[in-house]
């Protein structure tokens, strides 16, 4: 009986010990799981911090530093396997490259963003296609640009629960498609699309005057190319609306369109007045890509109408060289960052 009692005591002790070990292991696993979750949250927040830094730096046109922060953020989210955040970082990088005129780099980043995003992640995908549409247009790859434009419009049009911002984006994307049709030479189609956009309830909303001014200006520009009456009045209407809204970046487009209109109609004095306004506006905004575009128009006018520039021999040329060099340096630095970033991603894979 004593032996049997001892065996039972030993068995109970072993069972209790085993139970304690299981509890300890269970607690350890839970603790490790919690720690891993905390690490992931910490890493996620770190990725968001880099994104926000990149966003604010980009707003201030510190493009190299902005691009670098977006690339770091993207790498963090690749490690976290967060495809939505990765796609959004590629979008930010592609926009910076586009704004600097590096359209090949922009296309590459946008395509990479589409590869990482899932088909159900509509928001980054339609915006990535929109950037692709712009960069392909600048590269004169019109068919690819049209495909990208149609993809961005289709994705947004079929997006469930569209917000006011989504509805406005859809109008902007249709406007962008009209610009592509204009560049392709399909002026009648472009005009028809812009007319249909202007008739939408969205652009009749007084909250959306900025976008209405954009479409009015572009419609006037297409009408000018078709030599239709009313083109000048419509562009001036768009300009006045942008001016009243203090839409400084939009004013550049209006000023350039009006300048080109007067050149087309053999009024170089008027054209010069508008393009000089555009140059001052771009300089005030410190948008170097816009400065370069405007200066190239001024230099072209200087060749055709030298009598208008009798007191100005080298100022515009020197300004163009300076801006062009600055943009080239920024693009080169960002290209280096981009190449290094791609190498690091491929090495991880």
CSV table of C-alpha atoms in Angstrom, one decimal:
chain,number,residue,atom,x,y,z
A,1,UNK,CA,0.0,0.0,0.0
A,2,UNK,CA,2.9,2.4,0.8
A,3,UNK,CA,4.5,1.6,-2.5
A,4,UNK,CA,1.3,2.2,-4.4
A,5,UNK,CA,0.8,5.5,-2.5
A,6,UNK,CA,4.3,6.6,-3.4
A,7,UNK,CA,3.8,5.8,-7.1
A,8,UNK,CA,0.6,7.9,-7.1
A,9,UNK,CA,2.4,10.8,-5.4
A,10,UNK,CA,5.2,10.7,-7.9
A,11,UNK,CA,2.8,10.5,-10.8
A,12,UNK,CA,0.8,13.5,-9.4
A,13,UNK,CA,4.1,15.5,-9.0
A,14,UNK,CA,5.2,14.7,-12.5
A,15,UNK,CA,1.8,15.6,-13.9
A,16,UNK,CA,1.8,18.9,-11.9
A,17,UNK,CA,5.4,19.6,-13.2
A,18,UNK,CA,4.3,18.9,-16.8
A,19,UNK,CA,1.3,21.2,-16.3
A,20,UNK,CA,3.5,24.0,-15.0
A,21,UNK,CA,5.9,23.6,-18.0
A,22,UNK,CA,3.0,23.7,-20.4
A,23,UNK,CA,1.6,26.9,-18.8
A,24,UNK,CA,5.1,28.4,-18.8
A,25,UNK,CA,5.6,27.5,-22.5
A,26,UNK,CA,2.1,28.9,-23.4
A,27,UNK,CA,2.8,32.1,-21.6
A,28,UNK,CA,6.2,32.3,-23.3
A,29,UNK,CA,4.6,31.8,-26.7
A,30,UNK,CA,2.0,34.5,-26.0
A,31,UNK,CA,4.7,36.8,-24.8
A,32,UNK,CA,6.7,36.3,-28.0
A,33,UNK,CA,3.6,36.8,-30.1
A,34,UNK,CA,2.9,40.1,-28.3
A,35,UNK,CA,6.5,41.1,-28.7
A,36,UNK,CA,6.4,40.3,-32.4
A,37,UNK,CA,3.2,42.3,-32.8
A,38,UNK,CA,4.8,45.2,-30.9
A,39,UNK,CA,7.8,45.0,-33.2
A,40,UNK,CA,5.6,45.0,-36.3
A,41,UNK,CA,3.6,48.0,-35.0
A,42,UNK,CA,6.8,49.8,-34.2
A,43,UNK,CA,8.1,49.1,-37.7
A,44,UNK,CA,4.9,50.1,-39.3
A,45,UNK,CA,4.9,53.5,-37.4
A,46,UNK,CA,8.6,53.9,-38.4
A,47,UNK,CA,7.6,53.4,-42.1
A,48,UNK,CA,4.8,56.0,-41.7
A,49,UNK,CA,7.2,58.5,-40.2
A,50,UNK,CA,9.5,58.2,-43.2
A,51,UNK,CA,6.6,58.6,-45.5
A,52,UNK,CA,5.4,61.8,-43.7
A,53,UNK,CA,8.9,63.2,-43.9
A,54,UNK,CA,9.0,62.4,-47.6
A,55,UNK,CA,5.6,64.0,-48.1
A,56,UNK,CA,6.5,67.3,-46.4
A,57,UNK,CA,9.9,67.4,-48.0
A,58,UNK,CA,8.3,67.0,-51.4
A,59,UNK,CA,5.9,69.8,-50.7
A,60,UNK,CA,8.9,72.0,-50.1
A,61,UNK,CA,10.6,70.7,-53.3
A,62,UNK,CA,13.5,69.0,-51.5
A,63,UNK,CA,13.0,66.2,-54.0
A,64,UNK,CA,16.2,64.2,-53.3
A,65,UNK,CA,15.5,64.0,-49.6
A,66,UNK,CA,11.8,63.3,-50.2
A,67,UNK,CA,12.6,60.5,-52.6
A,68,UNK,CA,15.1,58.9,-50.2
A,69,UNK,CA,12.5,58.9,-47.3
A,70,UNK,CA,9.8,57.4,-49.5
A,71,UNK,CA,12.3,54.7,-50.6
A,72,UNK,CA,13.2,53.9,-47.0
A,73,UNK,CA,9.5,53.7,-46.1
A,74,UNK,CA,8.8,51.4,-49.0
A,75,UNK,CA,11.6,49.0,-47.9
A,76,UNK,CA,10.1,48.8,-44.4
A,77,UNK,CA,6.7,48.0,-45.8
A,78,UNK,CA,8.2,45.4,-48.2
A,79,UNK,CA,9.6,43.7,-45.1
A,80,UNK,CA,6.2,43.9,-43.4
A,81,UNK,CA,4.6,42.5,-46.6
A,82,UNK,CA,2.1,45.4,-46.6
A,83,UNK,CA,1.4,45.6,-50.4
A,84,UNK,CA,-0.9,48.7,-50.0
A,85,UNK,CA,1.7,50.8,-48.4
A,86,UNK,CA,4.4,49.6,-50.8
A,87,UNK,CA,2.3,50.6,-53.8
A,88,UNK,CA,1.6,54.0,-52.3
A,89,UNK,CA,5.3,54.6,-51.7
A,90,UNK,CA,6.1,53.7,-55.3
A,91,UNK,CA,3.3,56.2,-56.3
A,92,UNK,CA,5.0,59.0,-54.3
A,93,UNK,CA,8.4,58.1,-55.9
A,94,UNK,CA,6.9,58.1,-59.4
A,95,UNK,CA,5.2,61.5,-58.9
A,96,UNK,CA,8.6,63.0,-57.8
A,97,UNK,CA,10.3,61.6,-60.9
A,98,UNK,CA,7.4,62.8,-63.1
A,99,UNK,CA,7.5,66.3,-61.7
A,100,UNK,CA,11.3,66.6,-62.3
A,101,UNK,CA,10.8,65.5,-65.9
A,102,UNK,CA,12.3,62.0,-65.4
A,103,UNK,CA,9.5,60.2,-67.2
A,104,UNK,CA,11.4,56.9,-67.8
A,105,UNK,CA,12.1,56.7,-64.1
A,106,UNK,CA,8.5,57.6,-63.3
A,107,UNK,CA,7.2,54.8,-65.6
A,108,UNK,CA,9.5,52.3,-63.9
A,109,UNK,CA,8.4,53.3,-60.4
A,110,UNK,CA,4.7,53.3,-61.4
A,111,UNK,CA,4.9,49.9,-63.0
A,112,UNK,CA,6.7,48.5,-59.9
A,113,UNK,CA,3.9,49.9,-57.8
A,114,UNK,CA,1.3,48.1,-59.9
A,115,UNK,CA,3.2,44.8,-59.6
A,116,UNK,CA,3.2,45.1,-55.8
A,117,UNK,CA,-0.4,46.2,-55.4
A,118,UNK,CA,-3.3,43.7,-55.4
A,119,UNK,CA,-6.1,44.0,-57.9
A,120,UNK,CA,-8.6,44.9,-55.2
A,121,UNK,CA,-6.4,47.8,-54.0
A,122,UNK,CA,-8.2,50.3,-56.2
A,123,UNK,CA,-6.9,53.6,-54.7
A,124,UNK,CA,-3.2,53.3,-55.4
A,125,UNK,CA,-3.8,51.5,-58.7
A,126,UNK,CA,-5.9,54.2,-60.4
A,127,UNK,CA,-3.4,56.8,-59.3
A,128,UNK,CA,-0.5,54.8,-60.5
A,129,UNK,CA,-2.2,54.5,-63.9
A,130,UNK,CA,-2.8,58.2,-63.9
A,131,UNK,CA,0.9,58.9,-63.4
A,132,UNK,CA,1.7,56.4,-66.1
A,133,UNK,CA,-0.7,58.1,-68.5
A,134,UNK,CA,1.2,61.4,-68.0
A,135,UNK,CA,4.7,60.1,-68.3
A,136,UNK,CA,3.8,58.0,-71.4
A,137,UNK,CA,2.3,61.1,-72.9
A,138,UNK,CA,5.5,63.1,-72.3
A,139,UNK,CA,7.5,60.2,-73.8
A,140,UNK,CA,5.1,60.4,-76.9
A,141,UNK,CA,4.0,56.8,-76.3
A,142,UNK,CA,0.4,57.8,-77.1
A,143,UNK,CA,-1.2,54.3,-77.2
A,144,UNK,CA,0.3,53.3,-73.9
A,145,UNK,CA,-0.8,56.6,-72.4
A,146,UNK,CA,-4.3,56.0,-73.7
A,147,UNK,CA,-4.4,52.5,-72.1
A,148,UNK,CA,-3.2,53.9,-68.8
A,149,UNK,CA,-5.7,56.8,-69.0
A,150,UNK,CA,-8.6,54.3,-69.7
A,151,UNK,CA,-7.4,52.0,-66.9
A,152,UNK,CA,-7.4,54.9,-64.3
A,153,UNK,CA,-10.9,56.0,-65.4
A,154,UNK,CA,-12.3,52.5,-65.5
A,155,UNK,CA,-11.0,51.6,-62.0
A,156,UNK,CA,-12.3,54.8,-60.5
A,157,UNK,CA,-15.7,54.6,-62.3
A,158,UNK,CA,-16.3,51.1,-60.9
A,159,UNK,CA,-15.1,51.9,-57.4
A,160,UNK,CA,-17.8,51.3,-54.9
A,161,UNK,CA,-18.7,54.0,-52.3
A,162,UNK,CA,-17.0,56.8,-54.2
A,163,UNK,CA,-16.2,59.8,-52.0
A,164,UNK,CA,-16.4,63.4,-53.2
A,165,UNK,CA,-12.7,63.3,-53.8
A,166,UNK,CA,-13.0,60.2,-56.0
A,167,UNK,CA,-15.7,61.8,-58.0
A,168,UNK,CA,-13.5,64.9,-58.5
A,169,UNK,CA,-10.6,62.7,-59.5
A,170,UNK,CA,-12.7,61.0,-62.1
A,171,UNK,CA,-13.4,64.4,-63.7
A,172,UNK,CA,-9.7,65.3,-63.6
A,173,UNK,CA,-8.8,61.9,-65.2
A,174,UNK,CA,-11.3,62.6,-68.0
A,175,UNK,CA,-9.7,66.0,-68.5
A,176,UNK,CA,-6.3,64.3,-68.7
A,177,UNK,CA,-7.6,61.9,-71.3
A,178,UNK,CA,-8.8,64.9,-73.3
A,179,UNK,CA,-5.3,66.4,-73.2
A,180,UNK,CA,-3.9,63.1,-74.5
A,181,UNK,CA,-6.4,63.2,-77.4
A,182,UNK,CA,-5.4,66.8,-78.1
A,183,UNK,CA,-1.7,65.8,-78.3
A,184,UNK,CA,-2.6,62.9,-80.6
A,185,UNK,CA,-4.3,65.3,-82.9
A,186,UNK,CA,-7.8,64.0,-82.2
A,187,UNK,CA,-9.0,67.5,-81.5
A,188,UNK,CA,-12.7,66.9,-82.1
A,189,UNK,CA,-12.8,63.9,-79.7
A,190,UNK,CA,-10.9,66.0,-77.2
A,191,UNK,CA,-13.3,68.9,-77.4
A,192,UNK,CA,-16.3,66.5,-77.2
A,193,UNK,CA,-14.9,65.0,-74.0
A,194,UNK,CA,-14.2,68.4,-72.4
A,195,UNK,CA,-17.8,69.5,-73.2
A,196,UNK,CA,-19.2,66.4,-71.5
A,197,UNK,CA,-17.0,67.0,-68.5
A,198,UNK,CA,-18.2,70.6,-68.2
A,199,UNK,CA,-21.8,69.5,-68.2
A,200,UNK,CA,-21.3,67.2,-65.1
A,201,UNK,CA,-23.0,68.2,-61.8
A,202,UNK,CA,-19.6,67.9,-60.2
A,203,UNK,CA,-18.2,70.9,-62.1
A,204,UNK,CA,-21.3,72.9,-61.4
A,205,UNK,CA,-20.7,72.6,-57.7
A,206,UNK,CA,-19.2,76.0,-56.5
A,207,UNK,CA,-16.7,74.0,-54.3
A,208,UNK,CA,-15.1,72.7,-57.5
A,209,UNK,CA,-14.3,76.0,-59.2
A,210,UNK,CA,-10.6,75.2,-59.4
A,211,UNK,CA,-11.3,72.1,-61.5
A,212,UNK,CA,-13.8,74.0,-63.6
A,213,UNK,CA,-11.2,76.6,-64.4
A,214,UNK,CA,-8.8,73.9,-65.5
A,215,UNK,CA,-11.4,72.4,-67.9
A,216,UNK,CA,-12.4,75.8,-69.3
A,217,UNK,CA,-8.8,76.7,-70.0
A,218,UNK,CA,-8.1,73.3,-71.8
A,219,UNK,CA,-11.3,73.6,-73.8
A,220,UNK,CA,-10.3,77.1,-75.0
A,221,UNK,CA,-6.8,75.7,-75.9
A,222,UNK,CA,-8.4,72.9,-78.0
A,223,UNK,CA,-10.8,75.4,-79.6
A,224,UNK,CA,-7.8,77.6,-80.5
A,225,UNK,CA,-6.1,74.7,-82.3
A,226,UNK,CA,-9.4,74.1,-84.2
A,227,UNK,CA,-9.5,77.9,-85.0
A,228,UNK,CA,-12.9,78.2,-83.5
A,229,UNK,CA,-14.4,81.4,-82.3
A,230,UNK,CA,-14.6,82.0,-78.6
A,231,UNK,CA,-11.3,80.3,-77.8
A,232,UNK,CA,-9.6,83.4,-76.5
A,233,UNK,CA,-12.6,84.4,-74.3
A,234,UNK,CA,-12.8,80.9,-72.8
A,235,UNK,CA,-9.1,80.8,-71.9
A,236,UNK,CA,-9.3,84.3,-70.4
A,237,UNK,CA,-12.4,83.2,-68.4
A,238,UNK,CA,-10.3,80.2,-67.1
A,239,UNK,CA,-7.4,82.5,-66.3
A,240,UNK,CA,-9.6,85.0,-64.4
A,241,UNK,CA,-11.2,82.2,-62.4
A,242,UNK,CA,-7.8,80.8,-61.4
A,243,UNK,CA,-6.6,84.3,-60.5
A,244,UNK,CA,-9.6,84.9,-58.3
A,245,UNK,CA,-9.0,81.6,-56.6
A,246,UNK,CA,-5.3,82.3,-56.2
A,247,UNK,CA,-4.6,79.0,-58.0
A,248,UNK,CA,-0.9,79.9,-58.6
A,249,UNK,CA,0.1,76.5,-60.2
A,250,UNK,CA,-3.0,76.5,-62.4
A,251,UNK,CA,-2.2,80.1,-63.5
A,252,UNK,CA,1.0,78.8,-65.2
A,253,UNK,CA,-1.0,76.6,-67.6
A,254,UNK,CA,-3.4,79.5,-68.4
A,255,UNK,CA,-0.6,81.9,-69.0
A,256,UNK,CA,1.3,79.5,-71.2
A,257,UNK,CA,-1.9,78.7,-73.3
A,258,UNK,CA,-2.7,82.4,-73.8
A,259,UNK,CA,0.9,83.1,-74.8
A,260,UNK,CA,0.9,80.4,-77.4
A,261,UNK,CA,-2.5,81.5,-78.6
A,262,UNK,CA,-1.2,85.0,-79.3
A,263,UNK,CA,1.9,83.6,-81.0
A,264,UNK,CA,-0.3,81.5,-83.2
A,265,UNK,CA,-2.3,84.6,-84.1
A,266,UNK,CA,0.8,86.7,-84.9
A,267,UNK,CA,0.6,88.9,-81.8
A,268,UNK,CA,4.1,88.5,-80.3
A,269,UNK,CA,3.9,91.6,-78.1
A,270,UNK,CA,0.8,90.2,-76.3
A,271,UNK,CA,2.4,86.7,-76.2
A,272,UNK,CA,5.5,88.1,-74.5
A,273,UNK,CA,3.4,89.9,-71.9
A,274,UNK,CA,1.6,86.7,-70.9
A,275,UNK,CA,4.7,84.5,-70.9
A,276,UNK,CA,6.6,87.0,-68.7
A,277,UNK,CA,3.8,86.8,-66.2
A,278,UNK,CA,4.1,83.0,-66.3
A,279,UNK,CA,7.8,83.2,-65.7
A,280,UNK,CA,7.4,85.6,-62.7
A,281,UNK,CA,4.7,83.3,-61.3
A,282,UNK,CA,6.8,80.1,-61.7
A,283,UNK,CA,9.8,81.9,-60.0
A,284,UNK,CA,7.6,83.0,-57.1
A,285,UNK,CA,6.4,79.4,-56.6
A,286,UNK,CA,10.0,78.1,-57.1
A,287,UNK,CA,8.8,75.4,-59.4
A,288,UNK,CA,11.9,74.8,-61.5
A,289,UNK,CA,10.4,72.4,-64.0
A,290,UNK,CA,7.8,75.0,-64.8
A,291,UNK,CA,10.5,77.7,-65.1
A,292,UNK,CA,12.4,75.5,-67.6
A,293,UNK,CA,9.3,75.0,-69.8
A,294,UNK,CA,8.5,78.8,-69.7
A,295,UNK,CA,12.1,79.8,-70.4
A,296,UNK,CA,12.3,77.5,-73.4
A,297,UNK,CA,9.3,79.3,-74.9
A,298,UNK,CA,10.9,82.7,-74.2
A,299,UNK,CA,14.1,81.6,-75.8
A,300,UNK,CA,12.2,80.4,-78.8
A,301,UNK,CA,10.4,83.8,-79.1
A,302,UNK,CA,13.8,85.5,-78.7
A,303,UNK,CA,15.0,83.7,-81.9
A,304,UNK,CA,11.9,84.5,-83.8
A,305,UNK,CA,11.3,88.1,-82.6
A,306,UNK,CA,14.8,89.5,-81.5
A,307,UNK,CA,13.5,93.0,-81.7
A,308,UNK,CA,11.3,92.4,-78.6
A,309,UNK,CA,14.5,91.6,-76.5
A,310,UNK,CA,16.8,94.4,-77.5
A,311,UNK,CA,17.7,95.3,-73.9
A,312,UNK,CA,18.1,91.7,-72.8
A,313,UNK,CA,21.0,89.8,-74.3
A,314,UNK,CA,21.7,86.8,-72.0
A,315,UNK,CA,19.5,87.0,-68.9
A,316,UNK,CA,16.9,84.4,-70.0
A,317,UNK,CA,19.6,82.1,-71.5
A,318,UNK,CA,21.6,82.1,-68.3
A,319,UNK,CA,18.5,81.5,-66.2
A,320,UNK,CA,17.6,78.5,-68.5
A,321,UNK,CA,21.0,77.0,-68.1
A,322,UNK,CA,20.9,77.4,-64.3
A,323,UNK,CA,17.5,75.8,-64.0
A,324,UNK,CA,18.4,73.0,-66.5
A,325,UNK,CA,21.6,72.2,-64.5
A,326,UNK,CA,19.7,72.1,-61.2
A,327,UNK,CA,17.1,69.8,-62.6
A,328,UNK,CA,19.7,67.6,-64.2
A,329,UNK,CA,21.6,67.3,-60.9
A,330,UNK,CA,18.5,66.4,-59.0
A,331,UNK,CA,17.5,63.8,-61.5
A,332,UNK,CA,20.9,62.3,-61.5
A,333,UNK,CA,21.0,62.1,-57.7
A,334,UNK,CA,17.5,60.6,-57.6
A,335,UNK,CA,18.5,58.1,-60.4
A,336,UNK,CA,21.4,57.0,-58.2
A,337,UNK,CA,19.0,56.5,-55.2
A,338,UNK,CA,16.6,54.7,-57.4
A,339,UNK,CA,19.2,52.3,-58.8
A,340,UNK,CA,20.6,51.6,-55.3
A,341,UNK,CA,17.0,51.0,-54.0
A,342,UNK,CA,16.2,48.5,-56.8
A,343,UNK,CA,19.5,46.7,-56.2
A,344,UNK,CA,18.7,46.3,-52.5
A,345,UNK,CA,15.2,45.0,-53.2
A,346,UNK,CA,16.5,42.5,-55.8
A,347,UNK,CA,19.2,41.3,-53.3
A,348,UNK,CA,16.5,40.6,-50.7
A,349,UNK,CA,14.4,38.6,-53.2
